[in-house]
Amino acid sequence: QVSLVESGGGLAQAGGSLRLSCAASGRTLTYYTMGWFRQAPGKEREFVASINWSSARTNYADSVKGRFTISRDNAKNTVALQMNSLKPEDTAIYYCAARYGTNSNNVADYRNWGQGTQVTVSS
């Protein structure tokens, strides 16, 4: 079982930046794809970004392409999400997730989830 803990959320102004981190424990992330998802009030959880085990493949939601960057450090069992040029519509709870296997944008494909970290962007 993989346990995930997010950190780095907070309040930012529009146009600003935040960096989210996710630390995994319980087992190494060998062959695990890591993803970031978010959920705004009254909305369904949605895909943000994912990165495969080797970091060779990354996927992004259209809404964050060119602004967000996902990365991972397998030696440290961590994954990060660098968020630049933040917009008020990026306000949400952000979740780190893990799945054994290839990249996926589908919430249902991820079996391991963190508890989330709040990101609030003011205009």
CSV table of N, CA and C in Angstrom, one decimal:
chain,number,residue,atom,x,y,z
A,1,GLN,N,0.8,-1.2,0.0
A,1,GLN,CA,0.0,0.0,0.0
A,1,GLN,C,0.9,1.2,0.0
A,2,VAL,N,0.5,2.2,-0.9
A,2,VAL,CA,1.3,3.4,-1.0
A,2,VAL,C,0.5,4.5,-0.2
A,3,SER,N,1.2,5.2,0.7
A,3,SER,CA,0.6,6.3,1.4
A,3,SER,C,1.2,7.6,0.8
A,4,LEU,N,0.3,8.6,0.6
A,4,LEU,CA,0.7,9.8,0.0
A,4,LEU,C,0.3,11.0,0.9
A,5,VAL,N,1.2,12.0,1.0
A,5,VAL,CA,1.0,13.2,1.8
A,5,VAL,C,1.4,14.4,0.9
A,6,GLU,N,0.4,15.3,0.7
A,6,GLU,CA,0.7,16.5,-0.1
A,6,GLU,C,1.1,17.6,0.9
A,7,SER,N,1.8,18.6,0.3
A,7,SER,CA,2.2,19.8,1.0
A,7,SER,C,2.4,20.9,0.0
A,8,GLY,N,2.4,22.1,0.5
A,8,GLY,CA,2.8,23.3,-0.4
A,8,GLY,C,1.6,24.1,-0.8
A,9,GLY,N,0.4,23.7,-0.5
A,9,GLY,CA,-0.7,24.5,-0.8
A,9,GLY,C,-0.8,25.8,-0.1
A,10,GLY,N,-1.7,26.7,-0.4
A,10,GLY,CA,-1.8,28.0,0.3
A,10,GLY,C,-2.5,29.0,-0.6
A,11,LEU,N,-2.3,30.2,-0.3
A,11,LEU,CA,-2.9,31.4,-0.9
A,11,LEU,C,-1.9,32.0,-1.9
A,12,ALA,N,-2.4,32.3,-3.1
A,12,ALA,CA,-1.5,33.0,-4.0
A,12,ALA,C,-2.4,34.0,-4.8
A,13,GLN,N,-1.7,35.1,-5.3
A,13,GLN,CA,-2.4,36.0,-6.1
A,13,GLN,C,-2.4,35.6,-7.6
A,14,ALA,N,-3.4,36.0,-8.3
A,14,ALA,CA,-3.4,35.7,-9.8
A,14,ALA,C,-2.1,36.1,-10.4
A,15,GLY,N,-1.5,35.2,-11.2
A,15,GLY,CA,-0.2,35.5,-11.8
A,15,GLY,C,0.9,35.0,-11.0
A,16,GLY,N,0.7,34.6,-9.8
A,16,GLY,CA,1.7,34.1,-8.9
A,16,GLY,C,2.0,32.6,-9.1
A,17,SER,N,2.8,32.1,-8.2
A,17,SER,CA,3.3,30.7,-8.3
A,17,SER,C,3.1,30.0,-7.0
A,18,LEU,N,2.9,28.7,-7.1
A,18,LEU,CA,3.0,27.8,-5.9
A,18,LEU,C,3.6,26.5,-6.4
A,19,ARG,N,4.3,25.8,-5.4
A,19,ARG,CA,4.8,24.5,-5.7
A,19,ARG,C,4.3,23.5,-4.7
A,20,LEU,N,3.6,22.5,-5.3
A,20,LEU,CA,3.1,21.4,-4.4
A,20,LEU,C,4.0,20.2,-4.4
A,21,SER,N,4.1,19.5,-3.3
A,21,SER,CA,4.9,18.3,-3.2
A,21,SER,C,4.1,17.2,-2.7
A,22,CYS,N,4.5,16.0,-3.0
A,22,CYS,CA,3.8,14.8,-2.6
A,22,CYS,C,4.9,13.8,-2.1
A,23,ALA,N,4.8,13.3,-0.9
A,23,ALA,CA,5.8,12.4,-0.4
A,23,ALA,C,5.1,11.0,-0.3
A,24,ALA,N,5.7,10.0,-0.8
A,24,ALA,CA,5.1,8.6,-0.8
A,24,ALA,C,5.9,7.8,0.2
A,25,SER,N,5.2,6.9,0.9
A,25,SER,CA,5.8,6.0,1.8
A,25,SER,C,5.0,4.7,1.8
A,26,GLY,N,5.6,3.7,2.3
A,26,GLY,CA,5.0,2.3,2.3
A,26,GLY,C,5.6,1.4,1.3
A,27,ARG,N,6.0,1.9,0.2
A,27,ARG,CA,6.7,1.2,-0.8
A,27,ARG,C,7.3,2.1,-1.8
A,28,THR,N,8.3,1.6,-2.5
A,28,THR,CA,8.9,2.5,-3.6
A,28,THR,C,7.9,2.6,-4.7
A,29,LEU,N,8.1,3.6,-5.5
A,29,LEU,CA,7.2,3.9,-6.6
A,29,LEU,C,7.6,3.3,-7.9
A,30,THR,N,8.4,2.3,-7.9
A,30,THR,CA,8.8,1.6,-9.1
A,30,THR,C,7.6,1.2,-9.9
A,31,TYR,N,7.6,1.6,-11.2
A,31,TYR,CA,6.6,1.4,-12.2
A,31,TYR,C,5.2,2.0,-11.8
A,32,TYR,N,5.2,2.9,-10.9
A,32,TYR,CA,4.0,3.7,-10.6
A,32,TYR,C,4.0,5.0,-11.4
A,33,THR,N,2.8,5.2,-12.0
A,33,THR,CA,2.5,6.5,-12.5
A,33,THR,C,2.0,7.4,-11.4
A,34,MET,N,2.4,8.6,-11.4
A,34,MET,CA,2.0,9.6,-10.4
A,34,MET,C,1.1,10.7,-11.1
A,35,GLY,N,0.1,11.1,-10.4
A,35,GLY,CA,-0.8,12.1,-11.0
A,35,GLY,C,-1.2,13.1,-10.0
A,36,TRP,N,-1.6,14.3,-10.5
A,36,TRP,CA,-2.2,15.3,-9.7
A,36,TRP,C,-3.6,15.6,-10.2
A,37,PHE,N,-4.5,15.7,-9.3
A,37,PHE,CA,-5.9,16.0,-9.6
A,37,PHE,C,-6.4,17.1,-8.8
A,38,ARG,N,-7.5,17.7,-9.1
A,38,ARG,CA,-8.0,18.8,-8.3
A,38,ARG,C,-9.5,18.7,-8.3
A,39,GLN,N,-10.1,19.3,-7.2
A,39,GLN,CA,-11.5,19.3,-7.1
A,39,GLN,C,-11.9,20.7,-6.5
A,40,ALA,N,-12.7,21.4,-7.2
A,40,ALA,CA,-13.2,22.7,-6.8
A,40,ALA,C,-14.6,22.5,-6.2
A,41,PRO,N,-15.0,23.4,-5.3
A,41,PRO,CA,-16.3,23.2,-4.7
A,41,PRO,C,-17.5,23.0,-5.7
A,42,GLY,N,-18.3,22.0,-5.4
A,42,GLY,CA,-19.4,21.7,-6.3
A,42,GLY,C,-19.1,21.1,-7.6
A,43,LYS,N,-17.8,20.8,-7.8
A,43,LYS,CA,-17.4,20.1,-9.1
A,43,LYS,C,-16.8,18.8,-8.9
A,44,GLU,N,-16.7,18.0,-9.9
A,44,GLU,CA,-16.1,16.7,-9.8
A,44,GLU,C,-14.6,16.8,-9.8
A,45,ARG,N,-13.9,15.8,-9.3
A,45,ARG,CA,-12.5,15.8,-9.3
A,45,ARG,C,-12.0,15.6,-10.8
A,46,GLU,N,-11.0,16.4,-11.1
A,46,GLU,CA,-10.5,16.4,-12.5
A,46,GLU,C,-9.0,16.2,-12.6
A,47,PHE,N,-8.6,15.7,-13.7
A,47,PHE,CA,-7.2,15.5,-14.0
A,47,PHE,C,-6.5,16.8,-14.2
A,48,VAL,N,-5.2,16.8,-13.6
A,48,VAL,CA,-4.4,18.0,-13.8
A,48,VAL,C,-3.1,17.6,-14.6
A,49,ALA,N,-2.4,16.6,-14.1
A,49,ALA,CA,-1.1,16.2,-14.7
A,49,ALA,C,-0.7,14.8,-14.3
A,50,SER,N,0.0,14.1,-15.1
A,50,SER,CA,0.6,12.8,-14.7
A,50,SER,C,2.0,12.6,-15.3
A,51,ILE,N,2.7,11.7,-14.6
A,51,ILE,CA,4.1,11.5,-15.1
A,51,ILE,C,4.4,10.0,-14.8
A,52,ASN,N,5.0,9.3,-15.8
A,52,ASN,CA,5.2,7.9,-15.7
A,52,ASN,C,6.5,7.7,-14.9
A,53,TRP,N,6.8,6.4,-14.6
A,53,TRP,CA,7.9,6.0,-13.7
A,53,TRP,C,9.2,6.6,-14.1
A,54,SER,N,9.5,6.6,-15.4
A,54,SER,CA,10.8,7.1,-15.9
A,54,SER,C,10.9,8.5,-16.1
A,55,SER,N,9.7,9.2,-16.0
A,55,SER,CA,9.6,10.7,-16.3
A,55,SER,C,9.7,10.9,-17.8
A,56,ALA,N,9.6,9.9,-18.6
A,56,ALA,CA,9.7,10.0,-20.0
A,56,ALA,C,8.4,10.6,-20.6
A,57,ARG,N,7.3,10.3,-19.9
A,57,ARG,CA,6.0,10.7,-20.4
A,57,ARG,C,5.3,11.6,-19.4
A,58,THR,N,4.8,12.7,-19.8
A,58,THR,CA,4.0,13.6,-19.0
A,58,THR,C,2.7,13.9,-19.7
A,59,ASN,N,1.6,14.1,-19.0
A,59,ASN,CA,0.4,14.5,-19.6
A,59,ASN,C,-0.2,15.7,-18.8
A,60,TYR,N,-0.8,16.6,-19.5
A,60,TYR,CA,-1.4,17.7,-18.8
A,60,TYR,C,-2.8,18.0,-19.3
A,61,ALA,N,-3.6,18.5,-18.4
A,61,ALA,CA,-4.9,19.0,-18.8
A,61,ALA,C,-4.7,20.2,-19.7
A,62,ASP,N,-5.6,20.4,-20.7
A,62,ASP,CA,-5.4,21.6,-21.5
A,62,ASP,C,-5.4,22.9,-20.7
A,63,SER,N,-6.2,22.9,-19.6
A,63,SER,CA,-6.3,24.1,-18.9
A,63,SER,C,-5.1,24.5,-18.1
A,64,VAL,N,-4.1,23.6,-18.0
A,64,VAL,CA,-2.9,24.0,-17.3
A,64,VAL,C,-1.6,23.9,-18.1
A,65,LYS,N,-1.8,23.4,-19.4
A,65,LYS,CA,-0.6,23.3,-20.3
A,65,LYS,C,0.1,24.6,-20.4
A,66,GLY,N,1.5,24.5,-20.3
A,66,GLY,CA,2.3,25.7,-20.4
A,66,GLY,C,2.4,26.5,-19.1
A,67,ARG,N,1.6,26.2,-18.1
A,67,ARG,CA,1.7,26.9,-16.8
A,67,ARG,C,2.1,26.0,-15.7
A,68,PHE,N,1.7,24.7,-15.7
A,68,PHE,CA,2.1,23.7,-14.7
A,68,PHE,C,3.1,22.8,-15.2
A,69,THR,N,4.0,22.3,-14.3
A,69,THR,CA,5.0,21.3,-14.6
A,69,THR,C,5.0,20.2,-13.5
A,70,ILE,N,4.9,19.0,-14.0
A,70,ILE,CA,5.0,17.9,-13.0
A,70,ILE,C,6.4,17.3,-13.1
A,71,SER,N,6.9,16.9,-12.0
A,71,SER,CA,8.2,16.2,-11.9
A,71,SER,C,8.3,15.2,-10.8
A,72,ARG,N,9.2,14.3,-10.8
A,72,ARG,CA,9.4,13.4,-9.7
A,72,ARG,C,10.8,13.1,-9.5
A,73,ASP,N,11.1,12.6,-8.2
A,73,ASP,CA,12.4,12.2,-7.8
A,73,ASP,C,12.2,10.8,-7.2
A,74,ASN,N,12.6,9.8,-8.0
A,74,ASN,CA,12.3,8.4,-7.5
A,74,ASN,C,13.2,8.1,-6.4
A,75,ALA,N,14.4,8.7,-6.3
A,75,ALA,CA,15.3,8.4,-5.2
A,75,ALA,C,14.7,8.8,-3.9
A,76,LYS,N,13.9,9.9,-3.9
A,76,LYS,CA,13.3,10.5,-2.7
A,76,LYS,C,11.9,10.1,-2.5
A,77,ASN,N,11.3,9.4,-3.5
A,77,ASN,CA,9.9,9.0,-3.5
A,77,ASN,C,9.0,10.2,-3.4
A,78,THR,N,9.3,11.2,-4.2
A,78,THR,CA,8.5,12.4,-4.2
A,78,THR,C,8.1,12.8,-5.6
A,79,VAL,N,7.0,13.5,-5.7
A,79,VAL,CA,6.5,14.1,-6.9
A,79,VAL,C,6.1,15.5,-6.6
A,80,ALA,N,6.3,16.4,-7.6
A,80,ALA,CA,6.0,17.8,-7.4
A,80,ALA,C,5.2,18.4,-8.5
A,81,LEU,N,4.5,19.4,-8.3
A,81,LEU,CA,3.7,20.2,-9.3
A,81,LEU,C,4.1,21.6,-9.1
A,82,GLN,N,4.8,22.2,-10.1
A,82,GLN,CA,5.1,23.6,-10.1
A,82,GLN,C,4.0,24.3,-10.9
A,83,MET,N,3.4,25.3,-10.2
A,83,MET,CA,2.2,26.0,-10.8
A,83,MET,C,2.6,27.4,-10.9
A,84,ASN,N,2.7,27.9,-12.2
A,84,ASN,CA,3.0,29.3,-12.5
A,84,ASN,C,1.8,29.9,-13.2
A,85,SER,N,1.8,31.2,-13.2
A,85,SER,CA,0.8,32.0,-13.9
A,85,SER,C,-0.6,31.6,-13.4
A,86,LEU,N,-0.7,31.5,-12.1
A,86,LEU,CA,-2.0,31.0,-11.5
A,86,LEU,C,-3.2,31.9,-11.8
A,87,LYS,N,-4.3,31.2,-11.9
A,87,LYS,CA,-5.6,31.9,-12.2
A,87,LYS,C,-6.6,31.6,-11.1
A,88,PRO,N,-7.5,32.5,-10.9
A,88,PRO,CA,-8.6,32.2,-9.8
A,88,PRO,C,-9.3,30.8,-10.1
A,89,GLU,N,-9.4,30.5,-11.3
A,89,GLU,CA,-10.1,29.2,-11.6
A,89,GLU,C,-9.2,28.0,-11.3
A,90,ASP,N,-8.0,28.2,-10.9
A,90,ASP,CA,-7.1,27.1,-10.4
A,90,ASP,C,-7.4,26.8,-8.9
A,91,THR,N,-8.3,27.6,-8.3
A,91,THR,CA,-8.6,27.3,-6.9
A,91,THR,C,-9.3,26.0,-6.7
A,92,ALA,N,-8.8,25.2,-5.8
A,92,ALA,CA,-9.3,23.8,-5.6
A,92,ALA,C,-8.5,23.1,-4.6
A,93,ILE,N,-9.0,22.0,-4.2
A,93,ILE,CA,-8.1,21.1,-3.4
A,93,ILE,C,-7.4,20.2,-4.4
A,94,TYR,N,-6.1,20.1,-4.2
A,94,TYR,CA,-5.2,19.4,-5.1
A,94,TYR,C,-4.8,18.0,-4.4
A,95,TYR,N,-5.0,17.0,-5.2
A,95,TYR,CA,-4.7,15.6,-4.7
A,95,TYR,C,-3.6,15.0,-5.5
A,96,CYS,N,-2.7,14.3,-4.8
A,96,CYS,CA,-1.7,13.5,-5.4
A,96,CYS,C,-2.2,12.0,-5.4
A,97,ALA,N,-1.9,11.3,-6.5
A,97,ALA,CA,-2.4,10.0,-6.7
A,97,ALA,C,-1.4,9.1,-7.3
A,98,ALA,N,-1.5,7.8,-7.1
A,98,ALA,CA,-0.6,6.8,-7.7
A,98,ALA,C,-1.3,5.7,-8.3
A,99,ARG,N,-0.8,5.2,-9.4
A,99,ARG,CA,-1.3,4.0,-10.0
A,99,ARG,C,-0.2,3.1,-10.5
A,100,TYR,N,-0.3,1.8,-10.4
A,100,TYR,CA,0.7,0.9,-10.9
A,100,TYR,C,0.5,0.7,-12.4
A,101,GLY,N,1.4,1.2,-13.2
A,101,GLY,CA,1.3,1.1,-14.7
A,101,GLY,C,1.4,2.4,-15.4
A,102,THR,N,0.9,2.4,-16.6
A,102,THR,CA,1.1,3.5,-17.5
A,102,THR,C,0.2,4.7,-17.1
A,103,ASN,N,0.6,5.8,-17.8
A,103,ASN,CA,-0.1,7.1,-17.6
A,103,ASN,C,-1.6,6.9,-17.8
A,104,SER,N,-2.4,7.7,-17.0
A,104,SER,CA,-3.8,7.7,-17.2
A,104,SER,C,-4.4,9.1,-16.7
A,105,ASN,N,-5.4,9.5,-17.4
A,105,ASN,CA,-6.0,10.8,-17.0
A,105,ASN,C,-7.3,10.5,-16.2
A,106,ASN,N,-7.6,9.2,-16.0
A,106,ASN,CA,-8.9,8.8,-15.4
A,106,ASN,C,-8.8,8.7,-13.9
A,107,VAL,N,-9.6,9.4,-13.2
A,107,VAL,CA,-9.6,9.3,-11.8
A,107,VAL,C,-9.8,7.9,-11.3
A,108,ALA,N,-10.6,7.1,-11.9
A,108,ALA,CA,-10.9,5.7,-11.5
A,108,ALA,C,-9.7,4.8,-11.6
A,109,ASP,N,-8.8,5.2,-12.4
A,109,ASP,CA,-7.6,4.3,-12.6
A,109,ASP,C,-6.6,4.4,-11.5
A,110,TYR,N,-6.7,5.4,-10.6
A,110,TYR,CA,-5.8,5.6,-9.5
A,110,TYR,C,-6.4,5.0,-8.2
A,111,ARG,N,-5.6,4.1,-7.6
A,111,ARG,CA,-6.1,3.5,-6.4
A,111,ARG,C,-5.5,4.1,-5.1
A,112,ASN,N,-4.5,4.9,-5.2
A,112,ASN,CA,-3.8,5.5,-4.0
A,112,ASN,C,-3.9,7.0,-4.1
A,113,TRP,N,-4.4,7.6,-3.0
A,113,TRP,CA,-4.7,9.0,-2.9
A,113,TRP,C,-4.2,9.6,-1.6
A,114,GLY,N,-3.7,10.9,-1.8
A,114,GLY,CA,-3.5,11.7,-0.6
A,114,GLY,C,-4.7,12.3,-0.1
A,115,GLN,N,-4.6,13.1,1.0
A,115,GLN,CA,-5.8,13.7,1.6
A,115,GLN,C,-6.0,15.1,1.0
A,116,GLY,N,-5.1,15.6,0.2
A,116,GLY,CA,-5.3,16.8,-0.5
A,116,GLY,C,-4.7,18.1,0.2
A,117,THR,N,-4.5,19.1,-0.6
A,117,THR,CA,-4.0,20.3,-0.1
A,117,THR,C,-4.7,21.5,-0.8
A,118,GLN,N,-5.1,22.5,0.0
A,118,GLN,CA,-5.9,23.6,-0.6
A,118,GLN,C,-5.1,24.6,-1.3
A,119,VAL,N,-5.5,24.9,-2.5
A,119,VAL,CA,-4.9,26.0,-3.2
A,119,VAL,C,-5.9,27.1,-3.5
A,120,THR,N,-5.7,28.3,-3.1
A,120,THR,CA,-6.6,29.4,-3.3
A,120,THR,C,-5.9,30.5,-4.1
A,121,VAL,N,-6.5,30.9,-5.2
A,121,VAL,CA,-5.9,32.0,-6.0
A,121,VAL,C,-6.8,33.2,-6.0
A,122,SER,N,-6.3,34.3,-5.5
A,122,SER,CA,-7.2,35.5,-5.5
A,122,SER,C,-6.9,36.4,-6.7
A,123,SER,N,-8.0,37.1,-7.1
A,123,SER,CA,-7.9,37.9,-8.3
A,123,SER,C,-7.4,39.3,-7.9
